[in-house]
XYZ file of N, CA and C in Angstrom:
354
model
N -19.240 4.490 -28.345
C -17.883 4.046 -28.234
C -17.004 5.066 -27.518
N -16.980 6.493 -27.614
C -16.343 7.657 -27.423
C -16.706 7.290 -25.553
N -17.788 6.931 -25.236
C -18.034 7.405 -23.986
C -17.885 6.156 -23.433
N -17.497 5.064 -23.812
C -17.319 3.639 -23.261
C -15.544 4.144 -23.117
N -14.808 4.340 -23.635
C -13.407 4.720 -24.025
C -13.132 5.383 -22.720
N -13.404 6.875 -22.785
C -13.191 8.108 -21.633
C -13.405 7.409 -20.085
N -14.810 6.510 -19.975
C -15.491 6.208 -18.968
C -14.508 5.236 -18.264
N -14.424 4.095 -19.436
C -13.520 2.818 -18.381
C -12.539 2.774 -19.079
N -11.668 2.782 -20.470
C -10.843 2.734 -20.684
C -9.227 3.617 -20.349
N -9.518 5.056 -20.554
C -8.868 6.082 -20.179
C -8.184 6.421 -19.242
N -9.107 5.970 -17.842
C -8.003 5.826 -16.764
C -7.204 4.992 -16.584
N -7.458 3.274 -17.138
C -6.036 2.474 -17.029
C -4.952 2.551 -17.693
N -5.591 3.410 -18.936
C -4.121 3.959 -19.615
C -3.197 4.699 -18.850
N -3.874 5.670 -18.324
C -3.491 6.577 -17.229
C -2.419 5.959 -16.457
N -2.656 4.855 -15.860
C -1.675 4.422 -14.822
C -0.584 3.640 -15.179
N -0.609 3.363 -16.430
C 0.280 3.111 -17.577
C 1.483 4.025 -17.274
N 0.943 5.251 -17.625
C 1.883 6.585 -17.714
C 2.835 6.871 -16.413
N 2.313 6.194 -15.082
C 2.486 6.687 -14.095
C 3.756 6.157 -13.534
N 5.065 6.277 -12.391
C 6.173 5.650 -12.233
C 5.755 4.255 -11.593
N 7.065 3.272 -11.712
C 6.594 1.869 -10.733
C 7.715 2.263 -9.983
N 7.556 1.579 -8.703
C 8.812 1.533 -7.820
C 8.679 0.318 -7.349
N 10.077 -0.203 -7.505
C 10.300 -1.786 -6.628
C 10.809 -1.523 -5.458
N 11.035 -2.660 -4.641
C 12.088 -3.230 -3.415
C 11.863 -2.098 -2.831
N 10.175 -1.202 -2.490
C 10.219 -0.298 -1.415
C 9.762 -1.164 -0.058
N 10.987 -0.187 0.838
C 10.587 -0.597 2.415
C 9.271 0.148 2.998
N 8.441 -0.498 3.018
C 7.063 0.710 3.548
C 7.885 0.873 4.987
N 8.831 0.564 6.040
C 9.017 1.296 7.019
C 10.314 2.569 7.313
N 10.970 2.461 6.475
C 12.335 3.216 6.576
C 12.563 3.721 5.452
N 13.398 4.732 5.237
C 13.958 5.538 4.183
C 15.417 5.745 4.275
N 16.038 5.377 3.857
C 17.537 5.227 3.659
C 18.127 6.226 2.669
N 18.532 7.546 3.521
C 19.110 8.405 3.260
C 20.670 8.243 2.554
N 20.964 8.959 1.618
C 22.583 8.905 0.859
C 23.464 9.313 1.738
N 23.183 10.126 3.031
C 24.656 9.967 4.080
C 24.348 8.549 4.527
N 23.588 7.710 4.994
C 23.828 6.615 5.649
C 22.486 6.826 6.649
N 22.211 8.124 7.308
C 20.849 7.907 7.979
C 19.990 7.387 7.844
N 18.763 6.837 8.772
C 17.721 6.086 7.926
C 16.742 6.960 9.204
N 15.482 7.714 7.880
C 14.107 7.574 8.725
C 13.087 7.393 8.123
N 11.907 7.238 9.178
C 10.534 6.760 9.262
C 9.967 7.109 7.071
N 9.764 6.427 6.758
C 9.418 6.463 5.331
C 8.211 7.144 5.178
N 8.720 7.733 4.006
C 7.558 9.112 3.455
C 7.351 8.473 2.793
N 5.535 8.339 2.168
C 4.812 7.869 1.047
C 5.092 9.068 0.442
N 4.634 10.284 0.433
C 4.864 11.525 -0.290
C 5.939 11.552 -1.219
N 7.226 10.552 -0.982
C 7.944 10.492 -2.271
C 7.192 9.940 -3.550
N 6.273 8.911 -2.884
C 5.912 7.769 -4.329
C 4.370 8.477 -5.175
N 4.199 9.701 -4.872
C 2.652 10.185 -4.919
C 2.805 10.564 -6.498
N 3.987 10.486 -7.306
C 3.945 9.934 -8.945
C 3.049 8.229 -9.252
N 3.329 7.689 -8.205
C 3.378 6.109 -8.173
C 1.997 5.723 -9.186
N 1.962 4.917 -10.077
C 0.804 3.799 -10.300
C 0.903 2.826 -9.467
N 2.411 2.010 -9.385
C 2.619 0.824 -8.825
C 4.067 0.766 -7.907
N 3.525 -0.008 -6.663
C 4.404 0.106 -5.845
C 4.639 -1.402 -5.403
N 6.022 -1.629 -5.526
C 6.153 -3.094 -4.983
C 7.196 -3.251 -3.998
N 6.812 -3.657 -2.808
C 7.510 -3.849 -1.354
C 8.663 -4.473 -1.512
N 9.563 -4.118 -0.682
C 10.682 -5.443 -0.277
C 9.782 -6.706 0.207
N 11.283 -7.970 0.052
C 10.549 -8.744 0.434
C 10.377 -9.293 2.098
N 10.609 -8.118 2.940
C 9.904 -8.510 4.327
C 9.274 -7.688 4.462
N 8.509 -7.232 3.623
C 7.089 -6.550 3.690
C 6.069 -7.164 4.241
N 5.100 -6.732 5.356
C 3.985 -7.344 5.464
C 2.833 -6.668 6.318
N 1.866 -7.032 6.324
C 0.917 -6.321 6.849
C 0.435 -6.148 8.593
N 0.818 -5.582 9.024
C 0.379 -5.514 10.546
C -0.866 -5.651 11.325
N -1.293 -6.947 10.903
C -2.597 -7.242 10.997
C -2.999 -6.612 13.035
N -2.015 -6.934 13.689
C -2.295 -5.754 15.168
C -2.386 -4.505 15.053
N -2.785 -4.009 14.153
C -3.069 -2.216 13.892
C -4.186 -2.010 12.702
N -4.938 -3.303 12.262
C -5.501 -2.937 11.409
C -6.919 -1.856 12.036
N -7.457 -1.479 11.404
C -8.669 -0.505 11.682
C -9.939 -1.024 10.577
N -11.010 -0.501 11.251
C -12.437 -0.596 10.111
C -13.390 0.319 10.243
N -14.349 1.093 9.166
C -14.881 2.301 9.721
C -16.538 1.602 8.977
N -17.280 2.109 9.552
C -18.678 1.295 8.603
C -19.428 2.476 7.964
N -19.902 2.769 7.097
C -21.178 4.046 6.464
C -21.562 3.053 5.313
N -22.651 2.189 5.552
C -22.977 1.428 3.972
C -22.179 0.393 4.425
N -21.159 0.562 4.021
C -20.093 -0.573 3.229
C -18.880 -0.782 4.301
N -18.371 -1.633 4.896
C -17.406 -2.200 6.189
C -16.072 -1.648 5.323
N -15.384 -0.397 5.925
C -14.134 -0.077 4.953
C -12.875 -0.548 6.023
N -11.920 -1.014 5.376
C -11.030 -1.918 6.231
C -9.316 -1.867 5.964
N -8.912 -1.506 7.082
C -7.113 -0.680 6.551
C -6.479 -1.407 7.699
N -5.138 -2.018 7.288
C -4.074 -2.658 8.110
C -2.326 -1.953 7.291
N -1.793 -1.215 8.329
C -0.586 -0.546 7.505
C 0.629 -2.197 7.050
N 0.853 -1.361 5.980
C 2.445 -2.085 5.377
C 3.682 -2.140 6.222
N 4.103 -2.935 6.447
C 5.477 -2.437 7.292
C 6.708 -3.636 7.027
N 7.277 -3.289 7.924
C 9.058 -4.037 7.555
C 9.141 -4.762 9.057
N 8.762 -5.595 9.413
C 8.735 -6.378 10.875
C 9.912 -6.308 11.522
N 11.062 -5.704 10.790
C 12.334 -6.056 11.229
C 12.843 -4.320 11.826
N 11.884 -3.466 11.471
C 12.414 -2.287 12.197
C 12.141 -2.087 13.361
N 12.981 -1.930 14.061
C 12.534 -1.431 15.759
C 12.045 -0.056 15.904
N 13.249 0.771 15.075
C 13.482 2.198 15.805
C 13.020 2.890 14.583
N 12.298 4.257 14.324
C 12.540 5.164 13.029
C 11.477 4.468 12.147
N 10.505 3.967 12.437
C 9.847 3.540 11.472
C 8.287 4.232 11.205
N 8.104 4.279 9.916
C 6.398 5.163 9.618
C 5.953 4.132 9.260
N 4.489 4.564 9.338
C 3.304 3.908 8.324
C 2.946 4.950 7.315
N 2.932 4.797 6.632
C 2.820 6.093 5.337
C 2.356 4.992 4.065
N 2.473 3.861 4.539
C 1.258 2.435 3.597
C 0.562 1.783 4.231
N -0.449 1.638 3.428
C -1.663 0.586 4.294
C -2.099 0.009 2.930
N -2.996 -1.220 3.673
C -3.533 -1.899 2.175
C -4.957 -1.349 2.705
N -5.919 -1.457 1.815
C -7.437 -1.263 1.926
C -8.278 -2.190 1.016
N -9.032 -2.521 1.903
C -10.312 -3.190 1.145
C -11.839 -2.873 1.914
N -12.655 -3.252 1.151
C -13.852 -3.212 1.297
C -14.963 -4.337 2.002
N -15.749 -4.109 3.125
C -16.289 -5.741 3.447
C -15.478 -7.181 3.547
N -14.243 -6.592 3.890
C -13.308 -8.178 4.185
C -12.764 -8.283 5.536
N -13.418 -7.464 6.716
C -12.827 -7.299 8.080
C -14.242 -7.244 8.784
N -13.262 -7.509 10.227
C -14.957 -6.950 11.064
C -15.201 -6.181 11.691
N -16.174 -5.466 12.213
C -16.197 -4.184 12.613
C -16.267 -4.496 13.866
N -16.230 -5.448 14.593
C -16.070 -5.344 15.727
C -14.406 -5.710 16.783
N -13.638 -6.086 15.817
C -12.067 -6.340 16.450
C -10.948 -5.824 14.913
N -9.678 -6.107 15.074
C -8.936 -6.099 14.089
C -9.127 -7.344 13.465
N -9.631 -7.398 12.629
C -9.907 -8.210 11.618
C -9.341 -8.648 9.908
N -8.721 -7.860 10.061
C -8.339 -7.521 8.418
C -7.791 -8.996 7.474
N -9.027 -8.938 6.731
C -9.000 -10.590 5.951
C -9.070 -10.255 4.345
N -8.955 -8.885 3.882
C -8.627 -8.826 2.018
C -7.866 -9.320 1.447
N -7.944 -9.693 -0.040
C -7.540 -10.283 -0.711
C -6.358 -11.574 -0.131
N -4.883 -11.178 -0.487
C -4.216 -12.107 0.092
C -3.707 -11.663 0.969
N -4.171 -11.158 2.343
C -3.626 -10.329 3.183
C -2.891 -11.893 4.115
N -3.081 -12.925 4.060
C -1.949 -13.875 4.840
C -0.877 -14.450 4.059
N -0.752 -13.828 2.802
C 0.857 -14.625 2.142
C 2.043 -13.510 2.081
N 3.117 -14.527 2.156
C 4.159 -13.956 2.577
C 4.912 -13.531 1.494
N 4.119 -13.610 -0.141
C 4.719 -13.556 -1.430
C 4.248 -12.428 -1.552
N 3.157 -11.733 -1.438
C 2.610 -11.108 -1.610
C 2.963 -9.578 -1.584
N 3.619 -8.297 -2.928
C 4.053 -7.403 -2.815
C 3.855 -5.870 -3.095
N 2.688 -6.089 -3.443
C 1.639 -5.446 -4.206
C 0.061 -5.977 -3.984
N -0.387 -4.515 -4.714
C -1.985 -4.902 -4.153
C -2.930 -4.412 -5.162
């Protein structure tokens, strides 16, 4: 029981503990004078859970895939509506759901527009 607990239980407690953040823009950071730049993930690196604004979405024209074993597969988060000042400092990732030969990126619900979290 002790080692069923530590093994799989322990870490979801873990992320329990950890901060949530809502209504983040994965592209901009909106500074308290009024400036806005390119968004640091490095703020949210407390984070368990992170949940996007809602014109969040995935940039399926930048996704990437790397293969060793297993097809690993990354398309960044972004805000479609920024022109200027904008980072990728989010991506979603999955495993075997893209193709290794174009941008492909087909995980979980990577085509809904509800979708704010992962």
């Amino acid at each position: 029981g002790d080692i069923n607990f530590w093994q799989f239980m322990q870490p979801s407690y873990q992320i329990d503990h950890l901060a949530t953040y809502t209504n983040v823009d994965p592209s901009r950071q909106h500074l308290w004078s009024g400036d806005t730049r390119p968004a640091n993930g490095g703020r949210y690196q407390d984070a368990g859970k992170i949940y996007f604004s809602q014109n969040a979405r995935l940039d399926l024209t930048k996704a990437a895939s790397f293969k060793d074993g297993n097809l690993y597969c990354v398309a960044p988060v972004v805000d479609p509506d920024c022109k200027k000042n904008c980072g990728y400092d989010f991506w979603a990732v999955g495993m075997n759901c893209c193709s290794d030969l174009a941008s492909d990126f087909r995980c979980g619900d990577f085509n809904s527009t509800h979708t704010r979290s992962g």
